[in-house]
Coordinates of C-alpha atoms and ligand atoms in Angstrom, one line a residue:
M1 CA -1.7 19.5 3.3
S2 CA 2.2 20.7 2.2
A3 CA 4.1 18.5 4.5
H4 CA 7.5 17.5 2.8
D5 CA 7.1 13.7 1.8
P6 CA 10.9 12.0 2.6
H7 CA 10.2 9.8 -0.2
S8 CA 9.6 12.0 -2.9
Y9 CA 11.6 14.3 -4.8
A10 CA 8.2 16.4 -5.6
D11 CA 8.7 19.9 -4.6
F12 CA 5.0 21.8 -4.9
S13 CA 5.9 25.2 -5.2
Q14 CA 7.5 24.1 -9.0
G15 CA 3.6 22.7 -10.0
R16 CA 1.3 20.1 -9.2
I17 CA 0.1 17.3 -11.8
V18 CA -3.5 17.1 -12.2
H19 CA -4.2 15.1 -14.9
L20 CA -1.9 12.5 -17.0
A21 CA -2.7 11.0 -20.5
F22 CA -1.2 7.7 -21.1
D23 CA 0.1 5.7 -24.2
I24 CA 1.5 2.0 -23.2
S25 CA 2.7 -0.4 -25.3
V26 CA 3.3 -3.7 -23.5
D27 CA 6.6 -5.8 -25.4
F28 CA 6.3 -9.6 -23.4
S29 CA 9.2 -10.5 -25.3
S30 CA 12.0 -8.0 -24.0
R31 CA 9.7 -7.6 -20.9
V32 CA 9.1 -3.4 -21.1
L33 CA 6.8 -0.9 -21.5
D34 CA 7.2 1.6 -23.7
I35 CA 5.0 4.5 -22.3
A36 CA 4.1 7.8 -24.1
T37 CA 2.8 10.3 -21.5
Q38 CA 1.2 13.6 -21.0
F39 CA 1.7 15.7 -18.1
Q40 CA -1.1 18.4 -16.9
L41 CA -0.7 20.7 -14.4
Q42 CA -2.7 22.7 -12.6
A43 CA -1.5 26.0 -13.0
P44 CA 1.0 27.1 -15.8
A45 CA 4.6 27.0 -14.6
T46 CA 7.7 28.1 -15.3
G47 CA 11.4 26.7 -14.6
P48 CA 12.5 23.4 -12.8
L49 CA 10.1 20.6 -12.0
H50 CA 11.1 17.2 -10.0
L51 CA 10.0 14.6 -10.9
D52 CA 10.4 11.0 -8.9
S53 CA 11.8 8.3 -11.9
R54 CA 13.7 4.9 -10.6
N55 CA 15.4 3.2 -13.5
L56 CA 13.7 5.0 -16.2
E57 CA 14.9 5.1 -19.3
I58 CA 13.6 8.9 -20.5
L59 CA 13.9 9.1 -24.4
W60 CA 12.3 12.4 -24.9
V61 CA 10.8 15.5 -23.2
R62 CA 8.4 17.7 -25.3
C63 CA 5.9 20.9 -24.5
A64 CA 3.9 23.0 -27.0
G65 CA 7.0 24.9 -27.9
G66 CA 9.4 22.1 -29.0
P67 CA 11.4 19.9 -26.8
V68 CA 12.4 20.3 -22.7
A69 CA 15.6 20.1 -21.3
F70 CA 16.1 17.9 -18.5
E71 CA 19.0 16.0 -16.5
K72 CA 18.7 12.7 -14.3
H73 CA 20.5 12.8 -10.6
A74 CA 22.5 10.4 -9.6
S75 CA 20.3 7.4 -8.1
D76 CA 19.1 7.0 -4.3
P77 CA 19.0 3.7 -3.1
I78 CA 15.2 4.0 -1.5
L79 CA 14.0 7.3 -3.5
G80 CA 15.7 6.3 -7.1
E81 CA 16.5 9.3 -9.5
R82 CA 15.4 13.5 -9.4
L83 CA 14.3 13.8 -12.9
C84 CA 14.8 17.9 -13.3
L85 CA 12.8 19.7 -16.3
Q86 CA 13.6 22.9 -17.3
L87 CA 9.9 24.4 -18.5
P88 CA 9.6 26.7 -20.8
A89 CA 7.5 30.0 -19.0
G90 CA 4.2 29.4 -18.6
T91 CA 3.9 25.5 -19.0
E92 CA 0.3 23.8 -18.6
Q93 CA 1.4 20.7 -20.5
F94 CA 4.4 18.5 -21.4
S95 CA 4.4 15.2 -22.8
I96 CA 7.2 12.3 -21.5
G97 CA 8.6 9.2 -23.4
C98 CA 9.9 6.8 -21.6
R99 CA 11.0 3.0 -21.3
T100 CA 10.8 1.0 -18.6
S101 CA 13.6 -1.5 -17.5
A102 CA 13.3 -5.1 -17.6
Q103 CA 13.6 -5.1 -14.0
A104 CA 11.0 -2.3 -12.9
D105 CA 10.1 -2.9 -9.4
A106 CA 6.4 -1.6 -9.9
L107 CA 6.0 -5.3 -12.2
Q108 CA 5.9 -9.1 -12.0
W109 CA 6.4 -10.8 -15.3
L110 CA 5.3 -13.9 -15.6
A111 CA 5.9 -16.9 -18.2
P112 CA 2.9 -18.9 -19.4
Q113 CA 4.1 -21.9 -17.0
H114 CA 3.7 -19.6 -14.2
T115 CA -0.1 -19.0 -14.7
A116 CA -2.8 -20.9 -14.5
G117 CA -4.3 -21.5 -17.6
G118 CA 0.1 -21.6 -18.6
A119 CA -0.6 -20.7 -22.3
H120 CA -0.7 -17.2 -22.0
P121 CA 2.1 -14.4 -20.3
F122 CA 0.7 -12.3 -17.4
L123 CA 1.7 -9.0 -16.2
F124 CA 0.8 -6.5 -13.3
S125 CA 1.3 -4.0 -11.4
Q126 CA 2.2 -3.4 -7.5
C127 CA 2.9 0.4 -7.3
Q128 CA 2.2 1.4 -3.3
A129 CA 3.9 2.7 -1.3
I130 CA 7.1 4.1 -4.1
H131 CA 7.0 2.0 -7.3
A132 CA 5.2 4.1 -9.9
R133 CA 8.0 6.1 -10.3
S134 CA 9.2 2.8 -12.1
L135 CA 6.7 3.3 -14.3
F136 CA 6.7 6.9 -15.5
P137 CA 7.8 9.8 -13.9
C138 CA 5.7 11.7 -11.3
Q139 CA 5.1 13.3 -8.1
D140 CA 5.0 10.0 -6.6
T141 CA 4.0 11.2 -3.0
P142 CA 0.3 10.3 -2.0
S143 CA -0.4 13.9 -1.9
V144 CA -0.6 14.9 -4.9
R145 CA -4.0 13.2 -6.9
F146 CA -5.0 13.1 -11.0
T147 CA -7.5 11.3 -13.0
Y148 CA -6.3 9.7 -15.8
E149 CA -7.0 8.3 -19.5
A150 CA -4.8 5.4 -21.2
R151 CA -4.7 4.0 -23.7
V152 CA -2.6 0.3 -23.5
S153 CA -1.7 -2.3 -26.6
V154 CA -0.8 -5.8 -25.6
P155 CA 0.2 -8.6 -28.2
A156 CA -3.5 -9.6 -30.2
G157 CA -6.0 -12.3 -28.0
L158 CA -4.5 -11.0 -24.6
S159 CA -6.9 -8.6 -22.4
V160 CA -5.6 -5.4 -20.1
V161 CA -7.6 -4.4 -17.1
M162 CA -6.8 -1.2 -15.2
A163 CA -8.2 0.2 -11.6
A164 CA -10.2 2.5 -14.3
E165 CA -13.2 2.3 -15.9
R166 CA -12.8 0.6 -19.5
T167 CA -14.2 2.5 -22.2
G168 CA -13.0 0.7 -25.6
H169 CA -11.4 -2.0 -27.2
D170 CA -10.1 -2.9 -30.9
R171 CA -7.7 -4.8 -33.1
D172 CA -5.1 -3.3 -34.9
G173 CA -3.3 -6.1 -36.8
E174 CA -1.3 -7.6 -34.5
R175 CA -2.2 -5.6 -31.5
D176 CA -5.3 -5.6 -29.2
L177 CA -5.7 -2.0 -28.0
F178 CA -7.5 -1.0 -24.3
T179 CA -8.4 2.3 -23.7
F180 CA -9.7 3.6 -19.9
R181 CA -10.5 6.2 -18.1
M182 CA -9.7 7.3 -14.4
P183 CA -12.4 10.1 -13.6
Q184 CA -12.2 10.0 -9.9
P185 CA -8.6 12.0 -8.8
I186 CA -6.0 9.0 -7.1
P187 CA -2.9 9.3 -5.7
S188 CA -0.2 7.5 -8.1
Y189 CA 0.2 4.6 -6.0
L190 CA -3.4 3.8 -6.9
F191 CA -2.4 3.5 -10.8
A192 CA -2.9 -0.4 -11.7
L193 CA -2.8 -2.6 -14.7
A194 CA -2.7 -6.1 -15.7
A195 CA -2.6 -8.0 -18.8
G196 CA -2.8 -11.7 -19.2
D197 CA -5.7 -14.2 -20.6
L198 CA -8.3 -12.9 -18.3
V199 CA -12.0 -13.0 -18.7
F200 CA -15.2 -11.6 -16.2
Q201 CA -17.9 -12.7 -14.1
R202 CA -20.2 -10.8 -12.9
I203 CA -21.6 -11.3 -9.4
G204 CA -24.6 -8.1 -8.8
E205 CA -25.0 -5.2 -9.7
R206 CA -21.5 -3.4 -9.4
T207 CA -19.8 -6.3 -8.6
G208 CA -17.7 -8.5 -10.4
V209 CA -14.2 -10.2 -10.6
Y210 CA -11.6 -11.3 -13.6
A211 CA -9.8 -14.0 -13.7
E212 CA -8.1 -16.7 -15.9
P213 CA -10.6 -19.1 -17.9
S214 CA -9.4 -21.7 -15.1
V215 CA -9.9 -19.6 -12.5
L216 CA -13.3 -17.9 -13.3
E217 CA -15.6 -19.9 -12.0
A218 CA -14.3 -21.0 -8.3
A219 CA -13.4 -17.3 -8.0
A220 CA -17.0 -15.9 -9.0
W221 CA -18.5 -18.5 -5.9
E222 CA -15.7 -17.5 -3.3
F223 CA -16.4 -13.9 -3.9
G224 CA -19.9 -14.3 -5.0
E225 CA -20.8 -11.6 -1.5
N226 CA -19.3 -9.0 -2.6
E227 CA -22.9 -7.1 -2.8
Q228 CA -23.4 -7.7 -0.1
R229 CA -20.2 -6.6 1.2
L230 CA -20.5 -3.7 -0.6
E231 CA -24.2 -2.3 0.7
A232 CA -23.1 -3.1 3.9
A233 CA -20.0 -1.1 4.1
E234 CA -22.1 2.0 2.5
R235 CA -24.6 2.0 5.6
L236 CA -21.1 2.1 7.7
L237 CA -19.3 4.6 5.4
G238 CA -21.4 6.3 3.2
P239 CA -22.3 6.0 -0.3
Y240 CA -19.8 4.3 -2.5
L241 CA -18.2 6.9 -4.6
W242 CA -16.3 4.7 -7.4
D243 CA -18.8 3.6 -9.3
R244 CA -18.0 -0.2 -9.8
Y245 CA -16.3 -3.1 -7.4
D246 CA -14.5 -5.8 -9.4
L247 CA -11.7 -8.2 -8.1
L248 CA -8.8 -9.6 -10.2
I249 CA -7.3 -12.9 -9.2
M250 CA -4.1 -12.4 -9.2
P251 CA -1.1 -15.4 -9.9
P252 CA -0.2 -16.9 -6.2
S253 CA 3.4 -14.9 -6.3
F254 CA 1.3 -11.3 -6.3
P255 CA 2.9 -10.0 -2.9
Y256 CA 0.1 -9.2 -0.5
G257 CA -3.2 -11.0 0.3
G258 CA -4.9 -8.2 -1.4
M259 CA -4.2 -4.2 -3.0
E260 CA -7.4 -2.2 -2.7
N261 CA -6.8 -0.8 -6.5
P262 CA -9.8 1.5 -7.0
R263 CA -12.1 0.2 -9.0
L264 CA -10.5 -3.3 -9.3
T265 CA -9.1 -4.9 -5.9
F266 CA -6.0 -7.2 -7.1
V267 CA -6.2 -10.2 -4.6
T268 CA -4.1 -13.4 -4.1
P269 CA -5.7 -16.7 -5.6
L270 CA -4.4 -18.5 -2.0
V271 CA -7.8 -17.4 -0.5
I272 CA -10.1 -19.3 -3.1
L273 CA -10.1 -22.3 -1.0
G274 CA -14.0 -23.5 -2.1
D275 CA -15.7 -22.3 1.3
R276 CA -15.4 -18.7 1.8
S277 CA -13.6 -18.6 5.1
R278 CA -11.2 -16.4 4.0
T279 CA -13.2 -13.7 2.1
W280 CA -13.0 -11.6 5.3
L281 CA -9.6 -9.9 2.8
I282 CA -12.3 -8.6 0.5
T283 CA -13.7 -6.6 3.2
H284 CA -10.5 -5.1 4.2
E285 CA -9.9 -3.8 0.8
L286 CA -13.5 -2.7 0.4
A287 CA -13.2 -0.9 3.3
H288 CA -10.4 1.0 1.8
A289 CA -12.3 2.7 -0.8
W290 CA -13.6 5.1 1.9
T291 CA -10.9 4.9 4.1
G292 CA -7.2 4.8 2.3
N293 CA -8.8 5.7 -1.1
L294 CA -11.5 8.6 -0.7
I295 CA -9.1 10.0 2.5
T296 CA -5.3 9.2 1.9
N297 CA -2.4 9.1 4.0
A298 CA -0.4 12.2 2.6
T299 CA 2.9 10.6 2.9
W300 CA 4.1 6.8 4.2
E301 CA 4.9 8.3 7.6
D302 CA 0.8 8.6 7.9
F303 CA -0.2 5.1 7.0
W304 CA -1.6 4.2 10.3
L305 CA -4.3 6.4 8.7
N306 CA -4.7 4.6 5.6
E307 CA -4.2 1.1 7.3
G308 CA -5.9 1.4 11.1
W309 CA -9.2 2.7 9.8
T310 CA -9.4 0.1 7.3
T311 CA -8.9 -2.1 10.0
Y312 CA -11.4 -0.4 12.4
A313 CA -14.0 -0.5 9.3
D314 CA -13.3 -3.6 8.2
S315 CA -14.2 -5.2 12.0
R316 CA -17.2 -3.5 11.9
I317 CA -18.2 -4.0 8.7
T318 CA -17.6 -7.7 10.0
E319 CA -19.9 -7.7 13.1
A320 CA -22.7 -6.4 11.0
L321 CA -22.4 -9.0 8.1
D322 CA -21.0 -12.2 10.8
G323 CA -21.7 -11.1 14.1
P324 CA -19.7 -9.7 17.1
D325 CA -18.4 -13.1 18.7
F326 CA -16.8 -13.5 14.6
A327 CA -15.6 -10.0 14.4
R328 CA -13.9 -9.5 17.5
L329 CA -12.2 -13.3 17.5
G330 CA -10.8 -11.8 14.2
D331 CA -9.9 -8.9 16.4
L332 CA -8.1 -11.0 19.1
L333 CA -6.6 -12.7 16.4
S334 CA -5.0 -9.6 14.9
V335 CA -3.7 -8.6 18.4
R336 CA -2.0 -11.5 18.6
D337 CA -0.1 -10.9 15.4
L338 CA 0.5 -7.2 17.1
E339 CA 2.1 -8.3 20.3
E340 CA 4.4 -10.5 18.0
D341 CA 5.7 -7.9 15.9
L342 CA 6.2 -5.6 18.7
R343 CA 8.1 -7.8 20.5
S344 CA 10.2 -8.6 17.4
F345 CA 10.8 -4.9 17.2
G346 CA 11.2 -4.1 20.9
L347 CA 8.8 -2.2 23.1
T348 CA 10.7 1.1 22.8
S349 CA 11.6 1.0 19.2
E350 CA 10.7 4.1 16.9
R351 CA 9.1 1.1 14.5
T352 CA 6.0 0.7 17.2
C353 CA 4.8 4.4 16.7
L354 CA 1.8 5.3 14.6
H355 CA 3.8 7.5 13.6
A356 CA 7.3 8.4 13.4
S357 CA 10.0 9.2 10.8
M358 CA 10.5 7.7 7.8
R359 CA 13.4 9.5 6.5
G360 CA 16.6 6.8 4.8
V361 CA 13.8 4.1 5.4
D362 CA 12.1 2.4 2.2
P363 CA 8.4 1.8 3.2
D364 CA 8.6 -2.2 1.9
Q365 CA 11.0 -2.5 4.0
A366 CA 9.5 -1.4 7.1
F367 CA 6.0 -3.0 6.4
S368 CA 4.3 -4.5 9.8
V369 CA 1.0 -4.9 11.2
V370 CA 1.3 -1.9 13.5
P371 CA -0.3 0.7 11.5
Y372 CA -3.2 -2.0 10.9
I373 CA -3.4 -3.2 14.6
K374 CA -2.2 -0.8 16.8
G375 CA -3.8 1.8 14.8
F376 CA -7.2 -0.1 15.1
L377 CA -6.7 -0.5 18.9
F378 CA -6.3 3.4 18.7
L379 CA -9.3 3.8 17.0
L380 CA -11.4 1.3 18.8
S381 CA -10.5 3.2 22.1
L382 CA -12.2 6.7 20.7
E383 CA -15.1 4.7 19.9
R384 CA -15.3 3.4 23.1
A385 CA -14.6 6.6 25.0
A386 CA -17.0 8.6 22.6
G387 CA -19.9 6.0 22.6
R388 CA -20.7 4.0 19.0
Q389 CA -23.2 6.2 17.9
A390 CA -21.3 10.0 18.8
F391 CA -18.3 7.9 17.0
D392 CA -20.4 6.5 13.7
E393 CA -21.4 10.3 13.2
F394 CA -17.8 11.3 13.8
L395 CA -17.1 8.6 11.3
R396 CA -19.4 10.4 8.7
R397 CA -18.2 13.9 9.5
Y398 CA -14.7 12.4 8.7
I399 CA -15.3 10.7 5.6
S400 CA -17.4 13.8 3.9
A401 CA -14.9 16.7 5.3
F402 CA -11.9 14.8 3.5
R403 CA -13.0 12.9 0.4
F404 CA -10.5 12.9 -2.2
Q405 CA -8.0 14.4 -0.1
S406 CA -4.9 13.2 1.7
I407 CA -4.1 14.5 5.0
T408 CA -1.3 14.0 7.8
T409 CA -1.8 12.9 11.3
E410 CA -1.8 16.1 12.3
E411 CA -4.5 17.4 10.5
F412 CA -6.5 14.1 11.9
L413 CA -5.9 14.7 15.2
S414 CA -7.2 18.4 15.1
F415 CA -10.0 17.2 13.4
L416 CA -10.6 14.9 16.0
R417 CA -9.8 17.1 19.0
R418 CA -12.1 20.1 16.8
E419 CA -15.4 17.5 16.2
L420 CA -15.2 15.5 19.5
P421 CA -13.6 17.9 22.1
D422 CA -13.7 16.0 25.3
I423 CA -11.9 12.9 23.6
G424 CA -8.5 14.3 24.8
A425 CA -9.3 14.0 28.5
K426 CA -10.7 10.5 28.0
V427 CA -8.1 8.8 25.8
D428 CA -4.0 9.7 25.9
L429 CA -4.0 10.7 22.0
D430 CA -0.1 11.5 22.4
A431 CA 1.1 7.9 23.6
W432 CA -0.8 6.3 21.0
V433 CA 0.1 8.1 18.2
Y434 CA 3.5 9.2 19.1
R435 CA 5.2 7.0 21.4
P436 CA 6.3 3.1 21.1
G437 CA 4.9 0.4 22.5
L438 CA 0.6 0.2 23.7
A439 CA -1.3 2.8 25.4
E440 CA -3.5 1.9 28.7
P441 CA -5.9 0.8 28.7
L442 CA -6.1 -1.2 26.2
P443 CA -9.8 -1.5 25.0
E444 CA -11.1 -4.3 26.4
L445 CA -12.1 -7.8 23.5
S446 CA -14.0 -10.9 24.0
S447 CA -15.5 -13.7 22.3
R448 CA -17.1 -16.5 23.0
L449 CA -15.4 -18.1 19.7
F450 CA -12.5 -17.4 21.6
E451 CA -13.4 -19.0 24.9
Q452 CA -13.6 -22.2 23.0
V453 CA -10.2 -21.7 21.6
S454 CA -8.6 -21.2 25.3
L455 CA -10.5 -23.9 26.6
R456 CA -8.4 -26.2 24.4
V457 CA -5.6 -24.5 25.2
A458 CA -5.8 -25.2 28.5
D459 CA -6.6 -28.6 27.9
F460 CA -3.5 -29.2 26.4
S461 CA -1.1 -27.4 29.1
A462 CA -2.8 -29.9 31.5
G463 CA -1.4 -32.9 28.8
H464 CA -4.7 -33.6 27.2
L465 CA -4.2 -33.6 23.3
P466 CA -7.1 -31.9 21.9
K467 CA -9.4 -34.8 19.8
G468 CA -10.0 -33.5 16.4
E469 CA -14.2 -33.1 15.5
E470 CA -14.6 -30.2 17.4
M471 CA -11.4 -28.4 16.7
R472 CA -11.8 -29.3 13.0
K473 CA -15.6 -27.4 12.3
W474 CA -13.9 -24.7 14.1
N475 CA -13.3 -21.7 11.9
P476 CA -9.7 -20.6 10.8
Y477 CA -9.4 -17.8 13.2
Q478 CA -10.3 -20.1 15.9
K479 CA -7.8 -22.9 14.4
G480 CA -5.0 -20.3 14.0
L481 CA -5.7 -19.0 17.5
F482 CA -4.6 -22.1 18.7
L483 CA -1.6 -22.6 17.2
K484 CA -0.6 -18.9 18.5
M485 CA -1.5 -19.8 21.7
L486 CA 0.0 -22.9 22.0
P487 CA 3.7 -22.9 24.0
E488 CA 6.5 -21.8 21.7
K489 CA 7.9 -25.3 21.5
I490 CA 5.6 -28.7 21.5
A491 CA 7.1 -32.3 21.4
P492 CA 7.5 -33.1 17.8
A493 CA 5.1 -36.1 18.1
D494 CA 2.2 -33.9 19.6
C495 CA 2.7 -31.4 16.5
Q496 CA 1.7 -34.4 14.5
Q497 CA -1.1 -34.9 16.5
I498 CA -2.6 -31.4 16.4
E499 CA -1.5 -31.4 12.4
R500 CA -4.3 -34.1 12.1
S501 CA -7.0 -32.8 14.6
L502 CA -6.8 -29.5 12.5
G503 CA -6.8 -31.0 9.1
L504 CA -3.6 -29.1 8.4
H505 CA -2.4 -32.1 6.7
E506 CA -5.0 -31.8 3.8
T507 CA -5.3 -27.7 4.3
R508 CA -4.6 -25.7 1.4
D509 CA -5.2 -22.9 3.7
S510 CA -1.7 -20.8 3.4
V511 CA -2.5 -18.4 6.8
L512 CA -2.9 -21.7 8.9
L513 CA -0.1 -23.7 7.3
Y514 CA 2.1 -20.4 8.1
E515 CA 1.2 -20.7 11.5
F516 CA 1.8 -24.7 11.8
Y517 CA 5.2 -25.0 9.6
R518 CA 6.5 -21.9 12.7
L519 CA 5.2 -24.0 15.6
A520 CA 6.8 -27.3 13.8
I521 CA 10.2 -25.4 13.0
R522 CA 10.4 -24.0 17.0
S523 CA 9.5 -27.8 17.9
G524 CA 12.2 -29.6 15.7
Y525 CA 9.0 -31.5 13.8
Q526 CA 10.8 -32.2 10.5
E527 CA 8.6 -34.3 8.7
C528 CA 7.3 -30.7 7.4
L529 CA 10.2 -29.9 5.2
P530 CA 8.7 -31.0 2.0
G531 CA 5.0 -29.0 2.9
M532 CA 7.6 -26.0 3.4
E533 CA 9.6 -26.2 0.4
R534 CA 5.8 -26.0 -1.5
F535 CA 5.1 -22.9 1.1
A536 CA 7.7 -21.4 0.4
A537 CA 7.5 -21.5 -3.2
T538 CA 4.4 -20.6 -4.0
V539 CA 2.9 -18.0 -1.6
G540 CA 4.1 -14.8 -2.7
R541 CA 2.5 -13.3 0.6
H542 CA 6.0 -11.3 2.0
Y543 CA 4.5 -10.9 5.2
Y544 CA 4.0 -14.5 6.1
L545 CA 7.2 -15.2 3.7
A546 CA 9.5 -13.3 5.4
R547 CA 8.5 -14.2 9.3
F548 CA 8.6 -18.2 7.9
F549 CA 12.3 -17.6 6.6
R550 CA 12.8 -15.4 9.8
C551 CA 11.6 -18.5 11.6
L552 CA 13.5 -20.6 9.4
A553 CA 17.0 -18.9 10.4
E554 CA 16.6 -18.7 13.6
N555 CA 16.0 -22.3 14.9
E556 CA 19.2 -24.3 15.8
W557 CA 18.6 -27.2 13.2
S558 CA 16.6 -25.6 10.3
R559 CA 19.1 -22.4 10.0
D560 CA 21.6 -24.0 7.3
L561 CA 18.4 -24.6 5.4
A562 CA 17.0 -21.3 5.2
R563 CA 19.6 -19.5 2.5
P564 CA 19.4 -22.3 -0.2
L565 CA 15.7 -22.7 0.0
F566 CA 15.0 -19.1 -0.6
E567 CA 17.5 -19.1 -3.3
R568 CA 16.0 -22.2 -4.9
V569 CA 12.4 -20.7 -4.9
R570 CA 13.6 -16.9 -5.2
S571 CA 13.1 -16.5 -8.9
G572 CA 9.4 -17.5 -9.1
H573 CA 8.8 -14.9 -6.6
H574 CA 7.9 -11.1 -7.4
P575 CA 11.1 -8.6 -6.8
V576 CA 9.7 -6.8 -3.9
T577 CA 9.1 -10.2 -1.9
A578 CA 12.6 -11.2 -2.7
A579 CA 14.4 -8.1 -1.5
V580 CA 12.2 -8.2 1.5
V581 CA 13.3 -11.9 2.2
D582 CA 16.4 -11.3 1.4
H583 CA 16.6 -8.7 4.1
M584 CA 15.0 -10.6 6.5
L585 CA 17.8 -13.5 6.5
T586 CA 20.6 -10.8 6.2
Q587 CA 19.4 -9.6 9.0
A588 CA 19.0 -12.9 10.9
G589 CA 22.4 -13.5 10.1
V590 CA 21.9 -16.4 6.9
Ligands
BES601 N1 -2.7 -1.9 0.8 C1 -2.3 -2.9 1.5 C2 -0.9 -4.0 1.1 C3 -0.3 -3.1 0.9 C4 0.6 -2.6 2.3 C5 0.8 -2.7 -0.5 C6 1.9 -1.4 1.9 C7 2.3 -1.9 -0.1 C8 2.6 -1.4 0.4 C9 -3.5 -4.0 1.7 O1 -4.8 -2.9 1.8 C10 -3.3 -4.7 2.4 O2 -3.3 -4.4 3.9 N2 -3.5 -6.0 2.6 C11 -3.0 -7.1 3.4 C12 -4.8 -7.6 3.6 C13 -4.7 -8.1 5.2 C14 -4.9 -6.8 6.1 C15 -6.6 -8.5 5.1 C16 -2.4 -7.8 3.3 O3 -1.9 -8.4 2.0 O4 -1.9 -9.0 4.0
ZN602 ZN1 -4.9 -2.8 3.9

């Protein structure tokens, strides 16, 4: 567990942080957080202690004996600034006062007009992968875990939520004061807070949702099955150890579909469609409560342990809730996404390995579905080789052996070889984990719901344009697969017909629009431009947005539209999204 993390300056031989106490004041007018943090070390330490920081103004550092000497080193573009403290002999506790920059990469500040209600500002944090260091100095590596408590003050009338237990709420003149505690130890990337005009509605015993008042009812209905989902997850993965499972509905510019902040998943509002058709995303974030939050990747090079296991668990929970045909359909769709990322990286690229060096690589820019879907296919191969029952028992032992710990890929593999000694003879572990591309044999996936789609794709290739009645009733995975399986380019008139047949001219489903717009761009169906402009302005999920823009940049007719369109919508997006799209466009040469 002492593997060095290439994305952190932390040096465990100097000491380990085990508890933090925050005093946070939120200032919406200057867009800064003023934070005083008290640090508790595992054992008394003496001399240098290196912490991660980025764009922080360090105001003071003190311990019981008085001021502590500190020095901030020059900034590294990916890692930020190493903050070196000189701890007096036997220091166990010290405090740091700091102020975040208005450009803190963990934060997005929204003016009232960018919220659903339009009357109050909104603030949220997103710390995964290495953004916590732009909020407070810390050992910003997933292999250090700490408990915490926090006091957060905001202008009177606003609410604060954290990925923690709320313990109190007081008004103090012009400010509202909220207190929290997080009794389960978490890595820094799971620290999370948000502030705005937020209200709560209960769903079940342990589940509920926070949202702006105008969205609350729709959200509570859309996610009304969360309690059952939690129970299904427990049947596969064992008891839920985080007490509550609530959701926070984010603004549309939230850069992800969901973020598994403990006790409080942050979720994009783009999946609130009025028909529960995209709530599968919650199963993924919920599964992280075990695979990711209980057992955590030790470094971002081991990210597949978080996401591959979660994708696997999610597929299993979906199977239990919605049946194997639906679950395998989702898997098949994911595999298509994987094939696309593999093709765009090249089959021999290091970026297609489950585990590879990430030194000098920004985790945000490296984001792809490889750790998710290749990780899933690897774990599915293990399940098929071991047999489901044996694998399920293995899974439970894995979770209880490593809960509340952070582990490396090597530690996982040695546990696997110890627990399932024959597995190495049946599955090429090395090829799956350390070599690029896909390993053979690939586990087979089949679904009757998929066959319906293949038939209609074959019809299309034979020159028969599909009729609407059957396809309109398809679920969104079937529609998405259909769009992915069509030829790269089709006639613009066919695009229009398909748009109608799938009901895309009236859908709000941004994932389907993403698939359709890329087909439209490749096919030169220019009538979609106004819809694409709306898409570019409102879809914050950077995975989709960046690939949409790449498609624009790669096609002759739309190439010159890409950069100006991005510049028109840029200011409404999260800093991470803007950076990822910018990078993608630069790579595409525009
Ligand atoms: N933990 C991830 C989101 C993330 C990854 C944030 C890397 C920062 C860095 C989350 O669990 C996730 O995977 N979200 C997916 C959901 C999907 C796979 C169902 C997303 O946002 O697309
Ligand atoms: Zn995930």
